[in-house]
Coordinates of C-alpha atoms in Angstrom, one line a residue:
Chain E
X1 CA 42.3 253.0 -15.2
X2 CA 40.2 254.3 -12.3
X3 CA 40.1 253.6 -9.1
X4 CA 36.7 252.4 -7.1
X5 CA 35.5 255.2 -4.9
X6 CA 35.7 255.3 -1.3
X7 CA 33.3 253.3 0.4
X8 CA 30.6 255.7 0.8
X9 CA 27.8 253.6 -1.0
X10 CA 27.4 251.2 1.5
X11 CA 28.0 253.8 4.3
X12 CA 24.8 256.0 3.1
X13 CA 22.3 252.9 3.4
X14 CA 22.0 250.8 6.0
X15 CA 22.7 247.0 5.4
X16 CA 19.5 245.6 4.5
X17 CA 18.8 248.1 1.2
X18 CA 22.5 247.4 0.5
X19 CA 21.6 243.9 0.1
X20 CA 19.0 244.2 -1.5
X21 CA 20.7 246.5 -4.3
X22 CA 23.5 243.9 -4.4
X23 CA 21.1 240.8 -5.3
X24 CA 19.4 243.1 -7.6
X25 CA 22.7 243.4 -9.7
X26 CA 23.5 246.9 -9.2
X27 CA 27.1 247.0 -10.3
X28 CA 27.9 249.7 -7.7
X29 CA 27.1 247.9 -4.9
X30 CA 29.0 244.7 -5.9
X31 CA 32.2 247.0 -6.7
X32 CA 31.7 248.0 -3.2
X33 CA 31.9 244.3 -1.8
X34 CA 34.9 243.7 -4.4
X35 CA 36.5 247.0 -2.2
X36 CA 35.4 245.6 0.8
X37 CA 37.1 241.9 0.9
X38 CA 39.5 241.5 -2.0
X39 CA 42.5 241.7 0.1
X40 CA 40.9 239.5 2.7
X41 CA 40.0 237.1 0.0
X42 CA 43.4 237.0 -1.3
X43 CA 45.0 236.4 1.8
X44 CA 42.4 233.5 2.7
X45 CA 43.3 232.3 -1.2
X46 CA 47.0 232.1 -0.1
X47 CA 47.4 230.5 2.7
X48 CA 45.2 227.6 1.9
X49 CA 46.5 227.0 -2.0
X50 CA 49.5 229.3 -1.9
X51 CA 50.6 232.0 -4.3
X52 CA 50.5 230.6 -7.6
X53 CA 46.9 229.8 -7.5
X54 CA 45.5 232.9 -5.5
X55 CA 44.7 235.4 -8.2
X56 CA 42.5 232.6 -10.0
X57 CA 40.7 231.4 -6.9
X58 CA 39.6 234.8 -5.8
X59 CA 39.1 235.4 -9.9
X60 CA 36.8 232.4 -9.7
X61 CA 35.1 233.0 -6.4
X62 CA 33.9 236.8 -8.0
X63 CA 32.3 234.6 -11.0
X64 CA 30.7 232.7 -8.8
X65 CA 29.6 235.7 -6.3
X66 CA 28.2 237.3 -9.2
X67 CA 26.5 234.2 -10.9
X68 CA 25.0 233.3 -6.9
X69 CA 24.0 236.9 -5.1
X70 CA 20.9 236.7 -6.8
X71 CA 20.4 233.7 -5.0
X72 CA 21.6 234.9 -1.5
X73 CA 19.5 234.1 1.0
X74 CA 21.0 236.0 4.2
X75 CA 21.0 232.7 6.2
X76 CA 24.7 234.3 7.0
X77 CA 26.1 237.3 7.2
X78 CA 26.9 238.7 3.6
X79 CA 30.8 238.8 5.1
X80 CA 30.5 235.0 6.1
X81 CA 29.1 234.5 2.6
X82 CA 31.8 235.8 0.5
X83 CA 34.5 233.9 2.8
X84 CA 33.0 230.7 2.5
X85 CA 33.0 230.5 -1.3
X86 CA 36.6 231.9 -1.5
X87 CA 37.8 229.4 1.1
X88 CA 35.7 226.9 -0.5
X89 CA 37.3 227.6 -4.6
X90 CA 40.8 227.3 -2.8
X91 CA 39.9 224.2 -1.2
X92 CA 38.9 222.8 -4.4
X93 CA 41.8 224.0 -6.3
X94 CA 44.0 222.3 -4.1
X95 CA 42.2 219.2 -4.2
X96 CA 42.7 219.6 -8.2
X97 CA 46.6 220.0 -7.8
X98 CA 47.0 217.4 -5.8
X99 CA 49.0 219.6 -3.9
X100 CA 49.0 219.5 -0.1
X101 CA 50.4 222.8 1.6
X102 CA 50.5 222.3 5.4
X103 CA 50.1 226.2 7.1
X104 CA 51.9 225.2 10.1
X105 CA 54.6 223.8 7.8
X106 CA 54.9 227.4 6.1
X107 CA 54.2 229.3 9.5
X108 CA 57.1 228.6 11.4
X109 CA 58.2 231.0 14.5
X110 CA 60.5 233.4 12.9
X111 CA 63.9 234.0 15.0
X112 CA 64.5 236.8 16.7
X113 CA 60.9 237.0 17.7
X114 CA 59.6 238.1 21.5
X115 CA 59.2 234.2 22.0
X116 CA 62.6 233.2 20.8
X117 CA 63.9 231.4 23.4
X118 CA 66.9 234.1 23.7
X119 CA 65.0 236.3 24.9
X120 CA 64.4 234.6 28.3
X121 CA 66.7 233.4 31.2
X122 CA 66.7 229.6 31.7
X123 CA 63.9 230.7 34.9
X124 CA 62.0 231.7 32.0
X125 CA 62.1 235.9 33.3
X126 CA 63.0 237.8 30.3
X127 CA 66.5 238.8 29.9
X128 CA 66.3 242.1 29.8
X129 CA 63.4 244.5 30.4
X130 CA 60.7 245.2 27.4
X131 CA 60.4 248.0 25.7
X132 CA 59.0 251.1 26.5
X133 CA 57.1 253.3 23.6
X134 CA 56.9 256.9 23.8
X135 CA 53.1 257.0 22.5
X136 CA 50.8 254.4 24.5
X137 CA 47.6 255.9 23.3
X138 CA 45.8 254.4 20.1
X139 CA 45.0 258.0 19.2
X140 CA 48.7 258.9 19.2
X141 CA 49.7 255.8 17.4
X142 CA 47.3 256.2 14.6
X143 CA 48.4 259.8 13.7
X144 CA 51.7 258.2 12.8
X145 CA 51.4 257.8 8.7
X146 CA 54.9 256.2 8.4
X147 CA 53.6 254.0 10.9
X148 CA 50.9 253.0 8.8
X149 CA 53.2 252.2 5.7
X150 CA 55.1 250.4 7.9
X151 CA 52.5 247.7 9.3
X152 CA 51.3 247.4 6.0
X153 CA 54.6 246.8 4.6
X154 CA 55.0 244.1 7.2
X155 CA 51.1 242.2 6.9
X156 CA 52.4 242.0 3.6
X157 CA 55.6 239.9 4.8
X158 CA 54.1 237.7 6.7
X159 CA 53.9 234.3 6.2
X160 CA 50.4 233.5 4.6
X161 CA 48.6 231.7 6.8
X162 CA 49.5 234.2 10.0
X163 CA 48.0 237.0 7.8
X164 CA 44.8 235.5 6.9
X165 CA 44.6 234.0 10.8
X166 CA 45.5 237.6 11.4
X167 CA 42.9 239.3 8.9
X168 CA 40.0 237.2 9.8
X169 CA 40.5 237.4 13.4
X170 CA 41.5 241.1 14.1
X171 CA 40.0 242.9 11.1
X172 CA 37.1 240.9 9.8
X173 CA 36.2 239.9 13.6
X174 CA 35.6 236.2 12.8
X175 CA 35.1 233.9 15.6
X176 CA 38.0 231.2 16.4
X177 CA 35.6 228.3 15.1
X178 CA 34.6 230.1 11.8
X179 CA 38.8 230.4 11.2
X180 CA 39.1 226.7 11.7
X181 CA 36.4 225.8 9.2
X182 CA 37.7 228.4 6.6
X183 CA 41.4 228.0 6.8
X184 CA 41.0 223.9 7.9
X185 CA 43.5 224.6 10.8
X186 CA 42.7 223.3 14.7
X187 CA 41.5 226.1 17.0
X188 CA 45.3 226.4 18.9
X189 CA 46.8 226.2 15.7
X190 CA 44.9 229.4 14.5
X191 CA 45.2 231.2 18.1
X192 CA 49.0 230.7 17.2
X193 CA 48.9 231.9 13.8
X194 CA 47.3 234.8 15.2
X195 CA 49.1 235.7 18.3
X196 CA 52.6 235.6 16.0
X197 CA 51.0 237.8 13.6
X198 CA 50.6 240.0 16.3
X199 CA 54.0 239.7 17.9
X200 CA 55.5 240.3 14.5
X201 CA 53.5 243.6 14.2
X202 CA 54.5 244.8 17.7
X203 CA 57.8 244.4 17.3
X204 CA 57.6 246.6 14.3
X205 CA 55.7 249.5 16.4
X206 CA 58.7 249.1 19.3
X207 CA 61.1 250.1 16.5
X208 CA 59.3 252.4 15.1
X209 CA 58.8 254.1 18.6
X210 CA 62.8 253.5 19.0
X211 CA 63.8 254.8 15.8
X212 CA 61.5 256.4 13.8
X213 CA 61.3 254.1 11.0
X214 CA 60.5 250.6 9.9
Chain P
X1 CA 51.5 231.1 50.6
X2 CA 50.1 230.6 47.1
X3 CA 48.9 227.1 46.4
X4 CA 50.1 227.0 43.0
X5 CA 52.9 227.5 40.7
X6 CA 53.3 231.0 39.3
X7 CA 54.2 231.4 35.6
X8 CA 57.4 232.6 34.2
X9 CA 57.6 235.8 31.7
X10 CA 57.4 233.3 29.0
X11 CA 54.6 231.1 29.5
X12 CA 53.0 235.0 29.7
X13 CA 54.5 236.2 26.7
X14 CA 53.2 233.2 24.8
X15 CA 49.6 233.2 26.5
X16 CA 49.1 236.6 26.1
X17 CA 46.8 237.1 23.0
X18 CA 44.8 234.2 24.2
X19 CA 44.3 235.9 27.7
X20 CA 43.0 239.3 25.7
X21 CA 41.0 237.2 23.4
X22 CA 39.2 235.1 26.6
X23 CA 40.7 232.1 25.8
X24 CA 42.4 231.1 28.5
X25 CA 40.3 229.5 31.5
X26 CA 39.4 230.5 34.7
X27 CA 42.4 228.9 36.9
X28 CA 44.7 230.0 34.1
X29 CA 43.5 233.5 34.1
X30 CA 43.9 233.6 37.7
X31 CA 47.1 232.8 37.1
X32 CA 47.8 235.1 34.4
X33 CA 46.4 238.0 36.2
X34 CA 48.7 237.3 39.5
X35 CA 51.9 237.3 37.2
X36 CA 50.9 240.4 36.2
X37 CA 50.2 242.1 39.0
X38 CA 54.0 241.1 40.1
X39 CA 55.4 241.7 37.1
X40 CA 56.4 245.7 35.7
X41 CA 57.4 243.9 32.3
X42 CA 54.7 241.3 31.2
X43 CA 52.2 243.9 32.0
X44 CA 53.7 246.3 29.8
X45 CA 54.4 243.3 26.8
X46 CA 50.5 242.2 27.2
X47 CA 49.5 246.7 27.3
X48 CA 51.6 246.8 23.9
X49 CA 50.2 243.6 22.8
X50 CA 46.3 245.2 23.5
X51 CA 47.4 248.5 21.8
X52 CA 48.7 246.6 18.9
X53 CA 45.7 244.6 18.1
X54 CA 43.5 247.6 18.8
X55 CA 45.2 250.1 16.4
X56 CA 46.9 247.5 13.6
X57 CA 43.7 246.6 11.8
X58 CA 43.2 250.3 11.8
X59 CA 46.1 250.7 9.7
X60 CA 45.4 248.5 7.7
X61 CA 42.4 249.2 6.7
X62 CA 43.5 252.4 4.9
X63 CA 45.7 249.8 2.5
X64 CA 46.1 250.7 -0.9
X65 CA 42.9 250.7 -3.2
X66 CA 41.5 247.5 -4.5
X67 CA 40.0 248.4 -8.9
X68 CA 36.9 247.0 -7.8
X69 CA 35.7 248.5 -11.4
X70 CA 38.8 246.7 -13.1
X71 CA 37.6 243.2 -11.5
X72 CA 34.1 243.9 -11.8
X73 CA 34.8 244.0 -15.9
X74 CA 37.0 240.7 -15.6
X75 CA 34.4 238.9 -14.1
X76 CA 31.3 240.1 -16.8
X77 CA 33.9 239.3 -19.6
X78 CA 34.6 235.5 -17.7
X79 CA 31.0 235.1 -17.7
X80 CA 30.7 235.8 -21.1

């Protein structure tokens, strides 16, 4: 089995002729949209119908990319597009199970978090003083490959609605009020899914920058 | 003499990603912003905070590779 190439396709034409190839069904262009937003779509898949049902929501949202992109009239960005229908299949998969999953139900504040409660006098002054890192430039940080596996490792642990709150926010740069309608969560519900997430991934670059590892 | 209660460490600590994302309004900013100037430690959670948002999705964006040719088969065969 191969792998897809790196995304160079899409790179070496700007976005309108990419488009257009796209809704004129060349298969290399949609392979590069299935590149571009499976794990994004997975993670959206998850945290509104949970894990069980993901694969065949994001299965089902392809068929119906591929049966509509003929039909796509750019009224929204391609990436806003693609969202919508995944969030849209999980929706109504849910609604066919008969299964309510509440995220902030499954999202709870893990212990031992910065915002544990431990972590503060009763003044609310932290109890002792926060880390500090060795390497405070982005540059530095992102030369650190064992780094790398180790946020990964980590998205990958997080509860599922932080990591889609997370992916949307701070990788696919969605706006607060396109989160809420994709994910059905109120706006400070999603600004605290996504601040944990972060937390969560902080804490893992102050140990790495204490010990080395994850 | 301020006119206004400060905020402790962890009203900071749990504002923090809404003050980088400009969610927090003008008073509370203000507010925010004056903690922080007093404050070695917050300023140094919400500089780790900023570096971690800038450089995480970085990292992650190199994940493992998704068999876009592998789905793209799935989906023609579904649709057949």
């Amino acid at each position: 089995m191969t792998t897809s190439p790196p995304s160079t396709y899409m790179d070496n034409m700007d976005e309108q002729a990419f488009i257009t190839a796209l809704i004129a069904g060349d298969d290399r262009a949609f392979c590069e949209i299935i590149t571009r937003f499976q794990h994004t779509m997975l993670s959206i898949a998850r945290a509104i119908c949970g894990d069980t049902f993901a694969d065949d929501v994001v299965q089902d949202a392809w068929v119906a990319i591929h049966n509509n992109i003929g039909k796509f009239e750019q009224r929204s960005s391609l990436k806003t597009w693609v969202i919508t229908i995944v969030s849209n299949e999980a929706k109504a998969r849910l609604r066919r199970e008969s299964r309510r999953i509440s995220l902030e139900e499954l999202d709870g504040e893990a212990p031992g978090s910065y915002l544990d409660g431990n972590n503060f006098k009763s003044d609310g002054h932290w109890q002792s003083a926060t880390p500090m890192w060795n390497c405070e430039s982005p540059e530095e940080l992102l030369e650190e490959k064992q780094l790398q596996h180790c946020i990964n490792k980590t998205l990958n642990l997080l509860p599922p609605a932080q990591k889609a709150a997370f992916m949307l926010r701070d990788i696919e740069q969605q706006s607060f009020e396109e989160i809420c309608e994709i994910l059905q969560v109120s706006a400070a519900n999603v600004r605290v899914l996504v601040h944990r997430a972060r937390l969560t991934l902080m804490q893992v670059i102050d140990r790495y920058q204490e010990t080395g590892s994850c | 003499m301020l006119k206004f209660k400060l905020l402790t460490c962890q009203q900071v600590a749990s504002l923090a990603s809404d003050y980088l994302d400009n969610c927090v309004d003008g008073k509370l900013n203000f507010k925010i912003r004056v903690h922080l100037m007093m404050c070695a430690n917050c300023r140094r959670f919400v500089k780790h905070l900023k570096l971690t948002k800038e450089v995480a999705p970085k990292f992650i964006n190199e994940q493992q590779p998704v068999n876009a040719e592998a789905i793209l088969q799935r989906i023609k065969q579904k649709k057949l």
